[in-house]
Every structure is written in structure tokens, then in C-alpha cells.
Amino acid sequence: MNQDSTKISLTNRSKVVSNKKMTLMERFYLPAIFKGMIITFKHFFKKDVTFQYPEEKRPFADIYRGLHVLKLDDEGRERCTACGLCALACPAEAITMVAAERKEDEKDLYREEKYAATYEINMLRCIFCGDCESACPKEAIFLTNRTVPSEYKRDSFVYGKDVLVEKKNARIDVSKRQTPEVLAFKKDKSKSHNK
Amino acid sequence: MNIDFILYKLLFAVIILMLSLVVAMYATLAERKVAGFFQDRLGPNRAGIFGLLQPVADGVKLFFKEEFMPAKADKVLYILGPCLTMLVALLSSAVIPWGDTLIIGGKEFALQMADVNIGVLYTFAVVSIGVYGVMIGGWASNNKYALMGSVRAASQMISYELAMSMSIVTIVMTSGSLSLNEIVSQQHGMNWNVFTQPIGFVVFLICAFAECNRSPFDLPECETELIGGYHTEYSSMKLGFYLFSEYINMFIASAMISTLYFGGYNFPFMNELGLSHNWISIIGTLVLMAKIFFFVFVFMWVRWTLPRFRYDQLMRFGWKGLMPWAFINMIVTGFFYMLIKRGF
Amino acid sequence: MLSHYLFFFLSAVALISAMMVLLSKKPIHSVLYLTLTFFTLAGHYILLNAQFLAVVHIIVYAGAIMVLFLFTVMLLNLNIEGEFPKSTLMKFVSAIAGGMIFLVLIGTLKSFEVTTIGNPELTQIGLVKNLGKILYSDYILPFELSSILFLSAMVGAVMLGKKDKN
């Protein structure tokens, strides 16, 4: 072992363990036991850290990386153009999509001429790293502070567009994670990922 | 032997048994609640308000679980094991004085099942046959972990029985009686034995932990080494009996501690209050209950504070730690008692 | 009257379980039947108003000695297959030995006279106080001698259990 490694201390709570011979008083153990019991007794009156889950939910951070959403733009058209950058960026290979061309009468459904006919994320593969969000050039996919609910079958964890695309009448706010700084970072040509 | 005496004894027996069972039932809830509070959690609180229906829910769950019996188990002994454990756990409540006497209609009714003049020895006997249930169950399961657990349990109980008896012998020496009722009535007011016998009390308390297989002496049923110990193969209500008898044992052990060392139903200023005999008796019983619940809490408190002993540590502590102290305590007490008696 | 019925019940249980000690196939059952026999004997002591003897009987025999028996039998794991081989000679010898014990029993029973014992409720000899007084006055020497015997046995056990230094 490196001699210096013992001197590095990350917290000041660490104690040096020694094998010294115990004094007579220490060998009775009873004082130490009482000390321990007083410590546990103090905890008896401490505030509980429990969240009563279904009624009471732990507040998530605004930038929590949970269940994905495919955003619509302000006019309610899908932003995604099925460029496939998210699937490419995904380290877990959880994203698949099939691209299709927009028809003339679908202009109010899709923002650009190409769109994702199917868009699937396998939530069992997804590691919620957020790389898809960073990779997306169209600000179409975001992770949100919602969680993936449990299911009975593995197949039900493959989420399609019916779940992922946000509803027109129930928009999901991602403004907290789409700050000007984030947008500037994504547009910055000097960064390697934008080249 | 008139008829109302028999009726009274029957009624009292039923009450005491029900009391032990109900207390044990709610001790399971209390244990989980206390564990929760010690660990900054809440404990069960979904079944009923404050989780008051949790024991019922647990009981229903145990009843409806599958009755499983290992193929090569000894069928009779497999069933006998938990029954015996339960029986023995309930037996010792017979000699504990739950209160003073009640005078109803000129007749005196003792709040004790049987005031035998060998009450202390009776509890010894019950404790010593408590080993059988565990041993039989562990052996009949035909499982090496279960056998291991039962062997551990038996050797632990036998080892700690000695120091325990030694500390009670000191109490018997000072009070000059083997009757629990006599021992309690000698501790009138505040003359509790714990003040004259502090070492004996500590030894008795530690041995009580060991006899109940409670932490830090819970190696017979430790999950990490023996996947549950002697009740590894048990399921359904047979397992329930084993788990339940642990709580009954805890209740009875607390009652014994209160009786032998903390004055039983006696409480300070019981003469100065100027209440009638019956009221004093009722308050005394309540006080005894309060003492018992305090010690049940201590049992739980210790369980959630101290880690488990290693097997060799357990044996060394029992034989080399507790036994000499119990011996010294006994000899010193005997010496002083002789000095006082002889009037030197 | 009740004690009469209790006496017959306990005697029946004692005899049956004593027989079962010999007849049961598994050694562990034999041990447990023996324990049951001890319990019935304790019951008899209580019927004779000797509570102290009864309880001590349970503590010593059922609580300590039989537990040790149980221990050994459990750990030896004696099965029916592992039964000791019995040769014809062995059977012959054991039959003679058993028969002689039987003869001795018959001989003693023949010279036994039925004595009427007074009501056991009135004899207080089995109670702790009286027993203690007798033990520490009339029988002080045998009592102390047996305690010395126990002490030497304890010392011997410790010596045997001690680790050999070599």
C-alpha cells in the first residue's frame, strides 16, 4: 500500500483504526453499549426522512433525466425530422425510428418535410443519460422529470410515438432545461459535437 | 375448592393467556415501529391508523400461506416443534404475580394463577425445557442449516441458563423464599432488588436476551449465515408460532425482570396515597404493565443498536464473562448476608 | 378423587412411553419418549406433594441431561440403516441379562408389602423448607460429599475440555 494514501482524507470523519490493548473499563463494554444506545435513542426523536409515496412525491430537480418527450412546436406540429442523430448518440442503442415523407395535407402535423413515422425507445435499454437530448438539432426530444412506470410485460416497455409525443392539450414544460445557455452551447461551432 | 374459586381461576387463566397473546401480537407491530423510529423511518402505517391492524394483516397472511413440509421431514416432530415452543412460552405466565389481591364481596382473589412455593424453580424448569421446541423443529426439518441453528440455539440456551440461575439464586438468598409472590411483596414501595443486586440484574438482563434468542444473541436464526436458522423449512402458521413465541418469551422475560428486580406491582408512595386496597392493586397491576412494556422496549432498543455476536464470542462471553460475575455476586451477597444475619 | 384418576393416567402414560423408548425405531423418538416419562414421574411427585422434587426432576433430567442426549443423538444421526449388527450370541447374552434383571424385580416385588401411606397432602416433607432443613442437618455429610463429587466432576470436565498445549 502507498504510504501517502492513508493521509488523504476526503471527509474529516474518518478515524484511524488501532489494535491497541483495551483498558479495563473498555473491556467491560457496558459504557460503550450505553453510548451506542444513547445514539440510537437520539434517532428515535429525529425527523423521519420517509416520503409517503403515492400521496407525497419526492420533488425532482427541474433537469432530472426521466421519461422522454417528443416536443411539438408552438403551432402543434412535431419537431422531429427523423434525422437519426439521437439513435446514433444513444450509447445503449435504445432508440429506433422509421422516417417518412410528409404529404401535402399533413402540413399542420409535421413541421418539416421529413418526419418519423415510427419512433420507439426501449425503456429497459435506456440508461437516461440524456445524450439524445444533447444530440437533437431540432429541439425535439427532451428528458423530463417524470418516471417510467412499472409494467407487467417486457414488450410494454418499448414506448412508441403514442406515449412519447406530447399531447396538444397537455404540453410539457421543458423551459427549465432549455435555458439560453444550453441553446448557446448547442449552437457553439467551436465545440466538437457541433462540427 | 368452591365453584367460584375454580371459575375465577379459569377466567383469570383465559385473561392472562389472551393478554400474553395480544401483547405479543402488538409487540410485533411495536418492534417494526420502534425499528423504524430508530432508523429515522416511519414503520408500518398503512393497515389501519398508525398501522394498528398490521398484526392482523400479518396473521391473515401467515394463515393463508402454503403449508409446506419437507419430503424427508419427521412429520410428527415437525409439527410438534412449533407447538412445544408456543406451549412453553405460555407456561411461565402461570406463576408471575400480576398484581396484589382484589377483595370483592369479602373474598380475596389473588391476581396470580398459582402461588406455588417454588415459583422461581418453576420458571427455571420452563426455561430449561424451552430448548426442546427449537431442537425438535430444527432436527425434524432435515435441513443442515436448520440443524445448525437448533444446535446453536440449544447450546446457547443451556450456557446462559447457568448464569441466569446463578443470578436468581442470589435473589432467593436475600429474600429467603422461592415463591415469586413472596419475593415481590418483600420489595414493597421502593425496596427494589435492583438497588441491592445491580450486578445480578445486569447478568440476568443479558441472559434474558440470550434465552429469548434476541439480538445481540440471535445467532440461532441469523439470516446471513443460516438462512433463518431452525425455522428455515417452516412456513405458514408453524413459522408464525415460532416467530410469535419469541415475542411471548420477550413479554414473559420482561415480566420476570420486573418481578424479580423492579418490585413487580409495587410502586413508590403506595401507602401514602391513602387509597383503598383494591385501587392500590389495580394501580399496581398497571404499574407492572408499564414496567413490562419498558423492558420490552429495552429489548427492541438493544436489538436495533448492537450487532450480533460471533458464535465463539457468544460462548466465551457466557462462560468466561457472565459466569464468574454471577459467581462473585453470589459469594459476596452470601457473605454479607451471613454477616448481617449473624450480627457481626 | 381427582388425584386418583390423575395417578392412573400418569402411570399409564409413564408405562406406555417407557415401553416406547425401547420399541421406537428412531433413536431420537426414544429420547423424546424418555423425556415424556420423566415428565410423568414429575407429575407423580406433585401428586405426593413433593413439588420441589418434581421441579428439580424436570430441571435436571428433562432440562439438562435429556437435552445432552438429544444433542448427541441428533449429531450422530443414527438411522435405521446404521443399526448395530446383532449376532446370535449377542441376542443370547442380552436375553440372559434381561431375564436376570426380571428375576431380581420379581424377587423384590415378592417381598414387598403393601403399606398404606398417609394422605400426601398432610406430609410436608417434600416442600423446600422441610427438605432443606433435613438435608442440612441429618444428611449434611452425604450432601456435602455429593457436592464434592460434583465439583470434582466439573473440574475433570474442564481438564478434559482444555486444549492440549503440545
XYZ file of C-alpha atoms in Angstrom, chain B:
344
model
C -62.361 -25.734 46.383
C -65.633 -23.983 45.850
C -67.132 -23.308 42.492
C -66.469 -19.561 42.266
C -62.823 -20.146 43.092
C -62.498 -22.512 40.124
C -64.490 -20.150 37.918
C -62.303 -17.260 38.947
C -59.118 -19.207 38.222
C -60.464 -20.266 34.829
C -61.410 -16.715 33.952
C -58.054 -15.439 35.149
C -56.187 -18.046 33.115
C -58.101 -17.051 29.998
C -57.407 -13.386 30.651
C -53.695 -13.978 31.185
C -53.388 -16.106 28.050
C -55.290 -13.562 25.977
C -53.178 -10.790 27.436
C -49.930 -12.590 26.556
C -51.160 -13.244 23.034
C -52.431 -9.738 22.417
C -49.300 -8.164 23.849
C -47.139 -10.458 21.718
C -49.262 -9.598 18.690
C -48.789 -5.904 19.182
C -45.154 -6.410 20.130
C -44.579 -7.470 16.513
C -46.011 -4.158 15.386
C -44.153 -2.264 18.102
C -40.908 -3.909 17.036
C -41.315 -2.732 13.479
C -42.415 0.707 14.585
C -39.519 1.049 17.016
C -37.088 -0.185 14.379
C -38.489 2.423 12.023
C -38.112 5.244 14.521
C -34.564 4.217 15.389
C -33.677 4.319 11.707
C -35.460 7.648 11.016
C -38.277 5.852 9.218
C -41.978 5.558 9.980
C -42.586 1.829 10.258
C -45.786 0.191 9.039
C -48.658 2.668 8.895
C -50.912 1.529 6.073
C -53.096 -1.104 7.737
C -55.374 0.946 9.980
C -54.360 4.160 11.707
C -50.723 4.002 12.869
C -50.679 0.506 11.353
C -52.776 -0.850 14.218
C -54.248 -3.574 12.022
C -50.816 -4.685 10.786
C -50.586 -7.702 13.182
C -53.990 -8.849 11.918
C -52.824 -8.490 8.336
C -49.641 -10.430 9.130
C -51.652 -13.146 10.840
C -54.038 -13.481 7.901
C -51.107 -13.634 5.530
C -49.433 -16.380 7.581
C -52.671 -18.359 7.748
C -53.158 -18.336 4.007
C -49.622 -19.227 3.074
C -48.864 -22.689 1.812
C -48.299 -25.347 4.459
C -45.045 -26.795 3.282
C -43.369 -29.851 4.718
C -40.020 -31.148 3.504
C -40.308 -34.591 1.909
C -37.894 -36.267 4.291
C -39.000 -34.450 7.418
C -40.102 -36.333 10.502
C -43.805 -35.495 10.210
C -44.833 -35.746 13.856
C -41.821 -33.951 15.276
C -42.025 -31.318 12.557
C -45.467 -30.345 13.811
C -44.581 -30.895 17.470
C -41.672 -28.427 17.379
C -43.554 -25.129 16.991
C -46.410 -26.337 19.199
C -43.998 -27.107 22.006
C -42.269 -23.767 21.645
C -45.583 -21.956 21.871
C -46.747 -24.035 24.831
C -43.568 -23.482 26.807
C -43.651 -19.773 26.038
C -47.119 -19.505 27.530
C -46.421 -21.778 30.526
C -44.362 -19.438 32.645
C -47.090 -16.807 32.840
C -48.761 -19.048 35.446
C -46.520 -18.133 38.365
C -45.967 -14.444 37.734
C -47.837 -12.292 40.243
C -49.692 -9.868 38.011
C -50.910 -7.855 40.943
C -51.826 -7.843 44.620
C -55.141 -9.272 45.771
C -58.588 -7.925 44.949
C -61.239 -8.038 47.654
C -64.683 -8.484 46.145
C -67.623 -9.197 48.414
C -65.413 -10.086 51.352
C -63.488 -12.671 49.353
C -59.864 -12.276 48.470
C -58.860 -13.007 44.897
C -55.135 -13.230 44.134
C -54.016 -11.791 40.815
C -51.743 -14.750 40.248
C -52.526 -18.076 38.643
C -50.699 -20.292 41.106
C -48.782 -19.092 44.129
C -46.597 -22.180 44.325
C -43.837 -22.057 46.893
C -41.298 -22.973 44.217
C -42.236 -20.305 41.662
C -38.640 -19.447 40.876
C -37.723 -23.081 40.277
C -40.801 -23.479 38.130
C -39.589 -20.730 35.830
C -36.166 -22.421 35.717
C -37.852 -25.634 34.654
C -39.924 -23.929 31.973
C -36.896 -22.101 30.624
C -34.875 -25.302 30.559
C -37.493 -27.227 28.591
C -37.831 -24.319 26.173
C -34.902 -25.801 24.284
C -36.932 -28.789 23.110
C -39.217 -26.972 20.703
C -36.323 -25.386 18.878
C -34.214 -28.539 18.828
C -37.012 -30.815 17.679
C -38.111 -28.392 14.991
C -34.599 -27.904 13.709
C -33.837 -31.591 13.615
C -37.166 -32.655 12.112
C -36.757 -30.263 9.177
C -33.966 -32.489 7.858
C -32.013 -29.473 6.756
C -28.430 -28.805 7.716
C -28.971 -25.098 8.307
C -31.962 -25.827 10.492
C -29.994 -28.414 12.468
C -27.103 -25.992 12.801
C -29.469 -23.303 14.052
C -31.114 -25.592 16.551
C -27.787 -26.841 17.878
C -26.669 -23.258 18.286
C -29.906 -22.331 19.986
C -29.728 -25.247 22.382
C -26.123 -24.749 23.375
C -26.674 -21.034 23.784
C -29.739 -21.521 25.956
C -28.031 -24.113 28.139
C -24.949 -21.939 28.567
C -26.819 -18.808 29.552
C -29.274 -20.675 31.742
C -26.469 -21.226 34.263
C -25.521 -17.606 34.746
C -29.199 -16.738 34.828
C -29.969 -19.247 37.568
C -26.937 -18.059 39.477
C -28.230 -14.504 39.491
C -31.684 -15.630 40.575
C -30.163 -17.744 43.350
C -28.785 -14.517 44.796
C -32.278 -13.059 44.843
C -33.540 -16.204 46.523
C -30.756 -15.900 49.104
C -31.612 -12.325 50.028
C -35.360 -12.790 50.101
C -35.261 -16.246 51.654
C -38.098 -17.586 49.561
C -38.665 -19.388 46.293
C -42.153 -18.007 45.905
C -42.397 -15.169 43.411
C -45.280 -13.643 45.320
C -43.160 -13.521 48.477
C -40.232 -12.027 46.572
C -42.454 -9.285 45.185
C -44.137 -8.427 48.455
C -40.726 -8.026 50.081
C -39.920 -5.274 47.598
C -42.709 -3.106 48.976
C -42.588 0.533 47.959
C -39.174 1.340 46.628
C -37.177 -1.550 48.162
C -36.484 -2.954 44.750
C -33.932 -5.692 44.382
C -32.148 -3.849 41.608
C -30.655 -1.446 44.158
C -29.146 -4.244 46.207
C -28.357 -6.519 43.275
C -27.125 -4.343 40.385
C -24.645 -6.936 39.100
C -27.208 -9.678 39.358
C -29.644 -7.539 37.419
C -27.195 -6.884 34.581
C -26.318 -10.572 34.368
C -29.979 -11.534 34.408
C -30.845 -8.991 31.720
C -28.089 -10.200 29.408
C -29.093 -13.816 29.984
C -32.707 -12.925 29.290
C -31.633 -11.568 25.911
C -29.819 -14.820 25.215
C -32.682 -17.011 26.403
C -35.147 -15.223 24.145
C -32.769 -15.588 21.175
C -32.892 -11.845 20.785
C -30.214 -9.692 19.285
C -27.288 -9.483 20.010
C -27.671 -13.213 20.731
C -29.838 -14.072 17.748
C -27.366 -16.375 16.025
C -29.713 -19.374 16.018
C -31.881 -17.564 13.495
C -29.376 -15.337 11.785
C -30.240 -14.852 8.155
C -26.782 -14.148 6.856
C -25.191 -17.402 7.996
C -28.004 -19.868 8.456
C -30.714 -18.500 6.144
C -33.120 -18.332 9.059
C -31.740 -20.984 11.384
C -34.037 -23.531 12.944
C -37.141 -22.271 11.150
C -35.633 -22.310 7.673
C -38.006 -25.009 6.447
C -41.081 -23.710 8.224
C -43.853 -21.804 6.550
C -47.378 -20.660 7.240
C -48.698 -20.690 10.805
C -45.996 -23.090 12.020
C -43.459 -20.407 11.247
C -45.902 -17.981 12.803
C -45.818 -19.973 16.029
C -42.035 -19.797 16.172
C -41.940 -16.083 15.484
C -44.841 -15.416 17.802
C -43.394 -17.383 20.695
C -40.303 -15.189 20.512
C -42.465 -12.197 21.341
C -44.323 -14.043 24.079
C -40.958 -15.029 25.541
C -39.914 -11.413 25.431
C -43.075 -10.372 27.258
C -42.643 -13.061 29.912
C -38.944 -12.286 30.319
C -39.777 -8.614 30.834
C -42.379 -9.633 33.388
C -39.763 -11.745 35.178
C -37.253 -8.891 35.187
C -39.860 -6.525 36.601
C -40.947 -9.082 39.173
C -37.524 -10.104 40.387
C -35.645 -6.814 40.226
C -38.091 -3.947 39.840
C -40.623 -4.657 42.511
C -43.331 -6.214 40.373
C -46.590 -4.470 41.171
C -45.007 -2.277 43.833
C -44.589 1.415 43.216
C -43.250 4.246 45.355
C -45.563 6.016 47.810
C -48.154 3.250 47.591
C -49.019 3.652 51.263
C -49.008 7.438 51.313
C -51.677 7.767 48.627
C -54.405 6.764 51.054
C -56.365 4.756 48.525
C -58.329 1.613 49.237
C -56.697 -1.803 48.881
C -58.443 -2.600 45.607
C -57.380 0.662 43.975
C -53.794 0.109 45.040
C -53.948 -3.367 43.499
C -55.325 -2.073 40.217
C -52.757 0.723 40.028
C -50.088 -1.829 40.944
C -51.082 -4.042 38.027
C -50.955 -1.073 35.688
C -47.547 -0.128 37.067
C -46.336 -3.686 36.474
C -47.592 -3.459 32.896
C -45.755 -0.168 32.430
C -42.545 -1.784 33.721
C -43.028 -4.752 31.389
C -43.578 -2.528 28.382
C -40.499 -0.530 29.270
C -38.398 -3.702 29.269
C -39.954 -4.895 26.033
C -38.869 -1.559 24.633
C -35.363 -2.121 26.028
C -35.297 -5.497 24.250
C -36.083 -3.750 20.982
C -33.783 -0.860 21.708
C -30.851 -3.213 22.190
C -31.774 -5.175 19.090
C -31.570 -2.117 16.891
C -28.364 -0.878 18.488
C -25.990 -3.794 18.905
C -24.641 -6.071 16.197
C -24.784 -9.843 16.502
C -22.128 -11.819 18.364
C -19.919 -14.330 16.662
C -20.512 -17.867 17.901
C -17.188 -18.237 19.740
C -17.632 -14.773 21.247
C -21.057 -15.775 22.462
C -19.742 -18.884 24.180
C -16.736 -17.136 25.656
C -18.906 -14.331 26.956
C -21.387 -16.717 28.515
C -18.890 -18.946 30.266
C -15.939 -16.680 30.893
C -17.685 -13.338 31.197
C -21.055 -13.777 32.830
C -20.482 -16.909 34.903
C -17.617 -15.511 37.022
C -19.546 -12.309 37.647
C -22.628 -14.235 38.667
C -20.455 -16.372 40.944
C -18.721 -13.403 42.536
C -22.052 -11.713 43.022
C -23.461 -14.794 44.681
C -20.496 -15.305 47.003
C -20.289 -11.652 48.036
C -24.021 -11.499 48.646
C -23.895 -14.673 50.688
C -21.008 -13.309 52.704
C -22.746 -10.037 53.514
C -25.993 -11.784 54.224
C -24.237 -14.048 56.679
C -22.579 -11.067 58.367
C -25.902 -9.291 58.816
C -27.719 -12.395 59.942
C -25.062 -13.306 62.473
C -24.948 -9.710 63.610
C -21.205 -9.259 63.360
